[in-house]
Short mmCIF file of C-alpha atoms in Angstrom, two decimals:
data_model
loop_
_atom_site.label_atom_id
_atom_site.label_comp_id
_atom_site.label_asym_id
_atom_site.label_seq_id
_atom_site.Cartn_x
_atom_site.Cartn_y
_atom_site.Cartn_z
CA MET A 1 122.97 115.49 -35.83
CA LYS A 2 124.56 114.22 -39.09
CA ALA A 3 124.37 110.66 -37.82
CA LEU A 4 120.69 111.18 -36.99
CA LEU A 5 119.99 112.56 -40.48
CA ARG A 6 121.83 109.61 -42.08
CA LEU A 7 119.78 107.19 -40.03
CA SER A 8 116.54 108.92 -41.10
CA VAL A 9 117.48 108.63 -44.77
CA LEU A 10 118.22 104.91 -44.39
CA VAL A 11 114.85 104.33 -42.70
CA VAL A 12 112.99 106.21 -45.46
CA LEU A 13 114.80 104.19 -48.18
CA GLY A 14 113.90 100.95 -46.41
CA LEU A 15 110.24 101.94 -46.22
CA LEU A 16 110.22 102.92 -49.90
CA THR A 17 111.71 99.51 -50.82
CA THR A 18 108.98 97.78 -48.83
CA ALA A 19 106.34 99.89 -50.57
CA CYS A 20 107.69 98.92 -53.98
CA SER A 21 107.46 95.24 -53.02
CA LEU A 22 103.87 95.72 -51.95
CA ILE A 23 103.05 97.45 -55.23
CA GLU A 24 104.65 94.60 -57.19
CA VAL A 25 102.62 91.97 -55.34
CA LYS A 26 99.37 93.89 -55.77
CA LEU A 27 100.08 94.43 -59.46
CA GLU A 28 100.37 90.69 -59.99
CA ASN A 29 97.27 89.94 -57.96
CA GLY A 30 95.09 92.68 -59.46
CA VAL A 31 93.87 90.28 -62.15
CA VAL A 32 92.33 87.29 -60.37
CA PRO A 33 93.09 84.01 -62.19
CA LEU A 34 90.60 81.20 -62.39
CA PRO A 35 90.75 78.63 -59.57
CA GLN A 36 92.59 75.46 -60.44
CA GLU A 37 89.36 73.48 -60.09
CA GLN A 38 87.64 75.55 -62.80
CA LEU A 39 90.68 75.32 -65.07
CA ASN A 40 90.47 71.53 -64.75
CA MET A 41 86.74 71.69 -65.54
CA ARG A 42 87.49 73.60 -68.74
CA LEU A 43 90.28 71.21 -69.75
CA PHE A 44 88.35 67.97 -69.21
CA SER A 45 85.13 69.36 -70.70
CA ARG A 46 86.90 70.28 -73.92
CA ASP A 47 88.68 66.94 -74.03
CA PHE A 48 85.23 65.39 -73.84
CA SER A 49 84.17 67.33 -76.95
CA SER A 50 86.62 65.33 -79.09
CA THR A 51 85.16 62.07 -77.78
CA PHE A 52 81.63 63.36 -78.38
CA TYR A 53 82.33 64.33 -81.99
CA SER A 54 84.06 61.02 -82.73
CA ARG A 55 81.34 58.78 -81.24
CA VAL A 56 78.46 60.64 -82.89
CA GLU A 57 80.16 60.72 -86.30
CA GLN A 58 81.11 57.02 -86.18
CA THR A 59 77.58 55.92 -85.32
CA ALA A 60 75.96 58.23 -87.89
CA ASP A 61 78.40 57.17 -90.63
CA HIS A 62 77.66 53.51 -89.89
CA ILE A 63 73.95 54.21 -90.39
CA LEU A 64 74.66 56.10 -93.63
CA ALA A 65 76.63 53.14 -94.98
CA LEU A 66 73.97 50.55 -94.12
CA GLU A 67 70.75 52.15 -95.30
CA PRO A 68 69.52 51.59 -98.91
CA SER A 69 68.68 54.40 -101.34
CA ASP A 70 64.90 53.98 -101.29
CA GLU A 71 62.54 56.50 -99.70
CA GLN A 72 62.90 55.02 -96.21
CA GLY A 73 66.68 54.91 -96.59
CA ILE A 74 66.78 58.58 -97.60
CA TYR A 75 64.73 59.43 -94.49
CA LEU A 76 67.16 57.58 -92.21
CA LYS A 77 70.20 59.10 -93.95
CA SER A 78 68.69 62.58 -93.48
CA ASN A 79 68.25 61.92 -89.77
CA ALA A 80 71.84 60.69 -89.46
CA LEU A 81 73.19 63.83 -91.15
CA MET A 82 70.98 66.11 -89.03
CA TRP A 83 72.14 64.30 -85.88
CA LYS A 84 75.78 65.04 -86.67
CA ILE A 85 75.10 68.66 -87.61
CA ASN A 86 72.78 69.64 -84.75
CA ALA A 87 74.47 67.63 -81.99
CA GLU A 88 77.90 69.11 -82.68
CA GLN A 89 76.55 72.65 -82.97
CA ALA A 90 74.59 72.28 -79.70
CA LEU A 91 77.67 70.91 -77.90
CA GLN A 92 79.81 73.81 -79.12
CA LYS A 93 77.24 76.27 -77.80
CA ALA A 94 77.18 74.53 -74.42
CA ILE A 95 80.86 73.81 -73.91
CA PHE A 96 82.34 77.13 -75.09
CA GLN A 97 80.73 79.36 -72.47
CA THR A 98 82.88 81.94 -70.67
CA SER A 99 82.46 80.33 -67.25
CA PRO A 100 83.87 76.79 -66.95
CA LEU A 101 81.22 76.05 -64.32
CA ALA A 102 78.40 77.13 -66.68
CA ALA A 103 79.92 75.06 -69.50
CA MET A 104 80.13 71.97 -67.29
CA VAL A 105 76.52 72.24 -66.05
CA ASP A 106 75.08 72.94 -69.51
CA THR A 107 77.07 70.17 -71.22
CA TRP A 108 75.94 67.70 -68.57
CA ALA A 109 72.33 68.77 -69.13
CA PHE A 110 72.62 68.52 -72.95
CA THR A 111 74.13 65.02 -72.96
CA ALA A 112 71.38 63.85 -70.60
CA GLN A 113 68.70 65.51 -72.77
CA MET A 114 70.05 63.85 -75.94
CA SER A 115 70.10 60.44 -74.24
CA GLU A 116 66.48 60.85 -73.10
CA PHE A 117 65.43 62.16 -76.54
CA TYR A 118 66.57 59.01 -78.36
CA ASP A 119 65.68 56.57 -75.59
CA THR A 120 62.13 57.49 -74.56
CA GLY A 121 61.51 60.96 -76.00
CA ALA A 122 60.41 62.39 -79.32
CA GLY A 123 63.34 60.84 -81.22
CA LYS A 124 62.84 57.21 -80.15
CA ALA A 125 61.75 56.13 -83.66
CA LEU A 126 63.95 58.25 -85.92
CA PHE A 127 66.41 55.51 -86.91
CA GLY A 128 64.26 52.41 -87.22
CA ALA A 129 66.32 49.23 -86.90
CA GLN A 130 69.44 51.27 -86.10
CA GLN A 131 67.82 53.06 -83.14
CA ALA A 132 69.60 50.82 -80.61
CA GLN A 133 73.01 52.04 -81.84
CA VAL A 134 72.01 55.68 -81.40
CA ILE A 135 70.61 55.02 -77.92
CA ALA A 136 73.78 53.18 -76.87
CA THR A 137 76.02 56.00 -78.11
CA SER A 138 73.94 58.71 -76.40
CA ARG A 139 73.84 56.81 -73.11
CA ALA A 140 77.59 56.18 -73.19
CA LEU A 141 78.37 59.86 -73.81
CA ALA A 142 76.04 61.00 -70.99
CA ALA A 143 77.56 58.46 -68.58
CA GLN A 144 81.11 59.41 -69.54
CA PHE A 145 80.54 63.12 -68.92
CA GLU A 146 78.74 62.40 -65.63
CA LYS A 147 81.76 60.36 -64.54
CA THR A 148 84.01 63.29 -65.44
CA VAL A 149 81.92 65.70 -63.37
CA LYS A 150 82.10 63.37 -60.37
CA GLY A 151 85.83 64.00 -60.11
CA PHE A 152 85.41 67.75 -59.52
CA VAL A 153 82.79 67.91 -56.75
CA SER A 154 82.07 66.23 -53.44
CA GLN A 155 79.76 63.24 -53.29
CA SER A 156 76.92 65.25 -51.72
CA ASP A 157 77.19 68.02 -54.33
CA PHE A 158 77.35 65.44 -57.11
CA ASN A 159 74.17 63.73 -55.87
CA ASN A 160 72.35 67.09 -55.61
CA ASN A 161 73.48 68.13 -59.09
CA ARG A 162 72.45 64.78 -60.57
CA GLU A 163 68.97 65.16 -59.12
CA PHE A 164 68.79 68.63 -60.67
CA ILE A 165 69.84 67.26 -64.08
CA LYS A 166 67.21 64.51 -63.94
CA GLN A 167 64.46 66.98 -63.08
CA TYR A 168 65.70 69.49 -65.67
CA VAL A 169 65.57 66.84 -68.42
CA LEU A 170 62.00 65.96 -67.44
CA ASP A 171 60.96 69.64 -67.42
CA ASN A 172 62.85 70.60 -70.60
CA PRO A 173 62.87 67.69 -73.07
CA LEU A 174 64.22 68.06 -76.60
CA ILE A 175 61.26 68.17 -78.97
CA ASP A 176 62.98 67.49 -82.32
CA ILE A 177 66.32 66.66 -83.89
CA THR A 178 67.26 70.34 -84.29
CA PHE A 179 68.14 70.25 -80.55
CA SER A 180 66.80 73.74 -79.97
CA ARG A 181 67.37 74.47 -76.26
CA ASN A 182 68.28 77.08 -73.63
CA SER A 183 71.21 76.98 -71.24
CA ALA A 184 70.59 75.10 -67.99
CA PHE A 185 73.00 77.29 -65.99
CA ASN A 186 70.41 79.85 -64.86
CA ASP A 187 68.08 77.12 -63.62
CA TRP A 188 71.02 75.51 -61.82
CA LEU A 189 71.81 78.81 -60.06
CA ILE A 190 68.22 79.02 -58.87
CA PHE A 191 68.35 75.40 -57.72
CA ARG A 192 71.57 76.01 -55.75
CA GLU A 193 70.32 79.42 -54.50
CA ILE A 194 73.34 81.23 -55.91
CA ASN A 195 73.16 84.86 -57.02
CA GLU A 196 74.00 85.20 -60.72
CA PHE A 197 76.41 88.06 -59.95
CA GLU A 198 78.29 85.87 -57.50
CA ALA A 199 78.43 82.81 -59.75
CA VAL A 200 81.14 84.21 -62.05
CA THR A 201 83.66 86.21 -60.02
CA SER A 202 86.52 86.23 -62.53
CA LEU A 203 87.10 85.78 -66.25
CA GLY A 204 90.65 84.63 -65.59
CA SER A 205 94.03 86.16 -66.19
CA VAL A 206 95.06 87.54 -69.57
CA PRO A 207 96.89 84.31 -70.60
CA GLU A 208 93.83 82.26 -69.58
CA VAL A 209 91.49 84.46 -71.63
CA MET A 210 93.76 84.24 -74.67
CA SER A 211 94.08 80.45 -74.27
CA ASP A 212 90.27 80.19 -74.15
CA MET A 213 89.98 82.22 -77.35
CA SER A 214 92.60 80.07 -79.06
CA ASP A 215 90.73 76.87 -78.15
CA ARG A 216 87.48 78.28 -79.53
CA MET A 217 89.04 79.35 -82.82
CA ALA A 218 90.80 75.99 -83.25
CA MET A 219 87.60 74.02 -82.63
CA ILE A 220 85.55 76.21 -84.97
CA SER A 221 88.11 75.99 -87.77
CA GLU A 222 88.21 72.19 -87.38
CA GLN A 223 84.47 71.51 -87.22
CA MET A 224 83.01 74.16 -89.53
CA PRO A 225 84.20 72.58 -92.84
CA LYS A 226 82.72 69.22 -91.82
CA ILE A 227 79.40 70.77 -90.82
CA LEU A 228 79.18 72.68 -94.12
CA ALA A 229 79.89 69.48 -96.05
CA TRP A 230 77.16 67.61 -94.15
CA LYS A 231 74.67 70.40 -94.84
CA ALA A 232 75.51 70.30 -98.53
CA GLU A 233 75.08 66.51 -98.54
CA LEU A 234 71.74 66.85 -96.78
CA TYR A 235 70.61 69.44 -99.32
CA ALA A 236 71.63 67.24 -102.26
CA LEU A 237 69.87 64.25 -100.69
CA HIS A 238 66.51 66.05 -100.82
CA SER A 239 66.92 67.51 -104.31
CA ASN A 240 65.37 65.88 -107.40
CA ILE A 241 68.72 64.89 -108.89
CA ASN A 242 69.35 61.14 -108.93
CA ALA A 243 72.86 60.42 -110.18
CA GLU A 244 72.39 56.65 -110.17
CA GLU A 245 69.38 56.78 -112.51
CA ILE A 246 71.22 59.07 -114.94
CA GLN A 247 74.23 56.73 -114.97
CA ALA A 248 72.04 53.67 -115.58
CA THR A 249 70.29 55.40 -118.50
CA LEU A 250 73.61 56.29 -120.14
CA VAL A 251 74.84 52.70 -119.82
CA SER A 252 71.63 51.38 -121.38
CA ILE A 253 71.90 53.80 -124.30
CA GLY A 254 75.50 52.75 -124.89
CA GLU A 255 74.62 49.04 -124.98
CA THR A 256 71.70 49.63 -127.37
CA SER A 257 73.90 51.64 -129.72
CA ALA A 258 76.50 48.87 -129.84
CA ARG A 259 73.86 46.29 -130.78
CA PHE A 260 72.50 48.49 -133.57
CA GLN A 261 75.96 48.86 -135.03
CA GLU A 262 76.38 45.06 -135.14
CA LEU A 263 72.96 44.67 -136.79
CA MET A 264 73.69 47.31 -139.41
CA ALA A 265 76.91 45.57 -140.36
CA GLN A 266 75.03 42.31 -140.97
CA SER A 267 72.01 43.69 -142.90
CA PRO A 268 72.54 47.23 -144.28
CA GLU A 269 69.29 47.52 -146.31
CA MET A 270 67.04 46.37 -143.52
CA MET A 271 68.86 48.62 -141.06
CA GLN A 272 68.43 51.62 -143.34
CA SER A 273 64.66 51.09 -143.45
CA LEU A 274 64.60 50.46 -139.71
CA ALA A 275 66.58 53.62 -139.10
CA VAL A 276 63.98 55.71 -141.02
CA ASP A 277 61.13 54.19 -139.03
CA MET A 278 62.94 54.62 -135.74
CA ARG A 279 63.78 58.23 -136.54
CA ARG A 280 60.11 58.90 -137.12
CA GLU A 281 59.03 57.07 -133.96
CA LEU A 282 61.78 58.28 -131.69
CA SER A 283 61.76 61.94 -132.65
CA PRO A 284 59.00 62.87 -130.13
CA LEU A 285 60.72 60.84 -127.44
CA LEU A 286 64.07 62.47 -128.15
CA GLN A 287 62.45 65.90 -128.08
CA GLN A 288 60.81 65.08 -124.76
CA LEU A 289 64.13 63.82 -123.42
CA SER A 290 65.82 67.00 -124.59
CA ASP A 291 63.21 69.19 -122.92
CA SER A 292 63.46 67.16 -119.73
CA THR A 293 67.24 67.44 -119.79
CA ASP A 294 67.03 71.21 -120.23
CA ASP A 295 64.67 71.42 -117.25
CA LYS A 296 67.01 69.32 -115.14
CA LEU A 297 69.98 71.48 -116.08
CA LYS A 298 68.06 74.63 -115.16
CA GLN A 299 67.03 73.06 -111.87
CA LEU A 300 70.62 72.01 -111.25
CA SER A 301 71.77 75.56 -111.90
CA VAL A 302 69.21 76.94 -109.45
CA GLU A 303 70.14 74.39 -106.80
CA ARG A 304 73.83 75.11 -107.29
CA GLN A 305 73.18 78.80 -106.79
CA ALA A 306 71.17 78.03 -103.65
CA LEU A 307 74.04 75.87 -102.36
CA GLU A 308 76.54 78.63 -103.06
CA LEU A 309 74.27 81.09 -101.22
CA MET A 310 74.02 78.72 -98.25
CA VAL A 311 77.81 78.31 -98.11
CA LYS A 312 78.21 82.08 -98.37
CA ASN A 313 75.75 82.65 -95.53
CA GLU A 314 77.52 80.10 -93.36
CA ARG A 315 80.85 81.78 -94.07
CA LEU A 316 79.42 85.20 -93.21
CA ALA A 317 77.94 83.77 -90.01
CA LEU A 318 81.34 82.33 -89.09
CA GLU A 319 83.05 85.66 -89.76
CA ASN A 320 80.47 87.49 -87.64
CA MET A 321 80.90 85.00 -84.82
CA VAL A 322 84.70 85.40 -84.92
CA ALA A 323 84.31 89.20 -84.93
CA ARG A 324 81.97 89.05 -81.91
CA GLU A 325 84.40 86.82 -80.03
CA ARG A 326 87.27 89.23 -80.76
CA ILE A 327 85.22 92.21 -79.58
CA ALA A 328 84.24 90.34 -76.42
CA ALA A 329 87.86 89.40 -75.75
CA ALA A 330 88.98 93.01 -76.27
CA ALA A 331 86.27 94.24 -73.90
CA ASN A 332 87.36 91.70 -71.30
CA LEU A 333 90.99 92.81 -71.65
CA ASP A 334 90.00 96.48 -71.28
CA GLU A 335 88.01 95.68 -68.16
CA ILE A 336 90.88 93.67 -66.68
CA SER A 337 93.40 96.45 -67.44
CA LYS A 338 91.13 99.10 -65.92
CA HIS A 339 90.62 97.02 -62.80
CA THR A 340 94.38 96.44 -62.52
CA VAL A 341 95.18 100.16 -62.73
CA GLU A 342 92.54 100.97 -60.11
CA VAL A 343 93.91 98.35 -57.72
CA VAL A 344 97.48 99.59 -58.21
CA PHE A 345 96.60 103.20 -57.46
CA GLN A 346 94.50 102.23 -54.44
CA GLU A 347 97.34 100.21 -52.96
CA LEU A 348 99.86 102.93 -53.82
CA THR A 349 97.73 105.51 -51.99
CA LYS A 350 97.44 103.26 -48.93
CA THR A 351 101.18 102.63 -48.94
CA LEU A 352 102.05 106.33 -49.21
CA LYS A 353 99.68 107.19 -46.36
CA SER A 354 101.26 104.50 -44.21
CA LEU A 355 104.72 105.73 -45.16
CA ILE A 356 103.93 109.32 -44.18
CA LEU A 357 102.43 108.19 -40.86
CA TYR A 358 105.46 106.04 -40.04
CA PHE A 359 107.81 108.87 -40.99
CA VAL A 360 106.00 111.36 -38.72
CA LEU A 361 106.08 108.86 -35.85
CA PHE A 362 109.76 108.31 -36.50
CA LEU A 363 110.49 112.05 -36.36
CA MET A 364 108.51 112.40 -33.17
CA ALA A 365 110.43 109.52 -31.62
CA ILE A 366 113.79 111.00 -32.67
CA PHE A 367 113.24 114.66 -31.78
CA PHE A 368 110.65 114.76 -29.02
CA ALA A 369 111.58 111.65 -27.04
CA PRO A 370 115.07 112.98 -26.02
CA LEU A 371 113.58 116.40 -25.22
CA SER A 372 110.88 114.88 -23.03
CA LEU A 373 113.47 112.65 -21.34
CA GLY A 374 115.71 115.68 -20.64
CA VAL A 375 112.85 117.68 -19.16
CA TRP A 376 111.88 114.75 -16.97
CA LEU A 377 115.46 114.20 -15.77
CA GLY A 378 115.87 117.95 -15.11
CA ARG A 379 112.75 118.03 -12.99
CA ARG A 380 113.83 114.96 -11.09
CA MET A 381 117.28 116.40 -10.37
CA GLY A 382 115.66 119.68 -9.28
CA ASP A 383 113.41 117.79 -6.91
CA LYS A 384 116.38 115.93 -5.43
CA LYS A 385 118.29 119.18 -4.87
CA ALA A 386 115.25 120.73 -3.27
CA ASN A 387 114.91 117.76 -0.93
CA LYS A 388 118.61 117.91 0.09
CA ALA A 389 118.35 121.64 0.81
#
């Protein structure tokens, strides 16, 4: 009996060890990580963002350096600055979506829309003689991202998705250089007949979510100062302040003063009379110049305040966006933790039920099997004795 009890304890300990292993496996698998294919999509899409920023900025800066400072030049410089600002903001909105699949589809659609906008759309005449450079850059970026997408899907899926992108660009063209647009992901789900609740099945594991947040914060901190500087430059470009004219006026005044000093040294009496006449003639002009200068200084003060307000608003918007991202990340972590706990307790309950069932079967096999065998043998022996008698 002691040996039987010892054997029962060993069996129970073995079952408990197996249950713990099951719990450990389920605890690790409770949070579903992103598939490797989607992780690669996220990695290559965000690598593409660096190429996108660099190509757009190089082309726009080349246009800024070439154009003169006349009215037409100011118009082209404004378009170049707005291209850098709006293109980079639109790409950030597309590429930093929670789902790598949604980011890939929307980025593909945006690069194709921008290429069509400058080639044959509403922006085909925004850069005059430099339009060919902008078209070449937009086409190259769209082709590069399309080539990247081709590495993640089969040939048939790639062809179907490319047809969708072409039709989407025709149905949803960009209408101006602000690049105001909606995400193409919902239309793509309808095109592929995929339920929106089935499209995103996992947000990724906790390390993947934190890595995604880190990438977003790094990109925002890198691009935001440049975008603010471009906006300030665009604002100054359209103000009434012309630094070159002011500098030229100061140089002219300096040269005239030097000549008067030479003349006065040569003929003091004539210069004294000339000085009286000039004072009388120039007094209204000097007063007008003084009034104009005061107006310009007031205007400069107002514009500086407006610029400070714009920078402040941009900073507040950045802080609000960072706060929203943190709240979203915290909510995602809470949801993942809750799901993990539920999965653990469900598997623990199943394991305990199985353990109890196996233990009952074990007891029945130990205690009732010998008893049944003894009864059967007793009956058989009784039957044999009865037959012999």
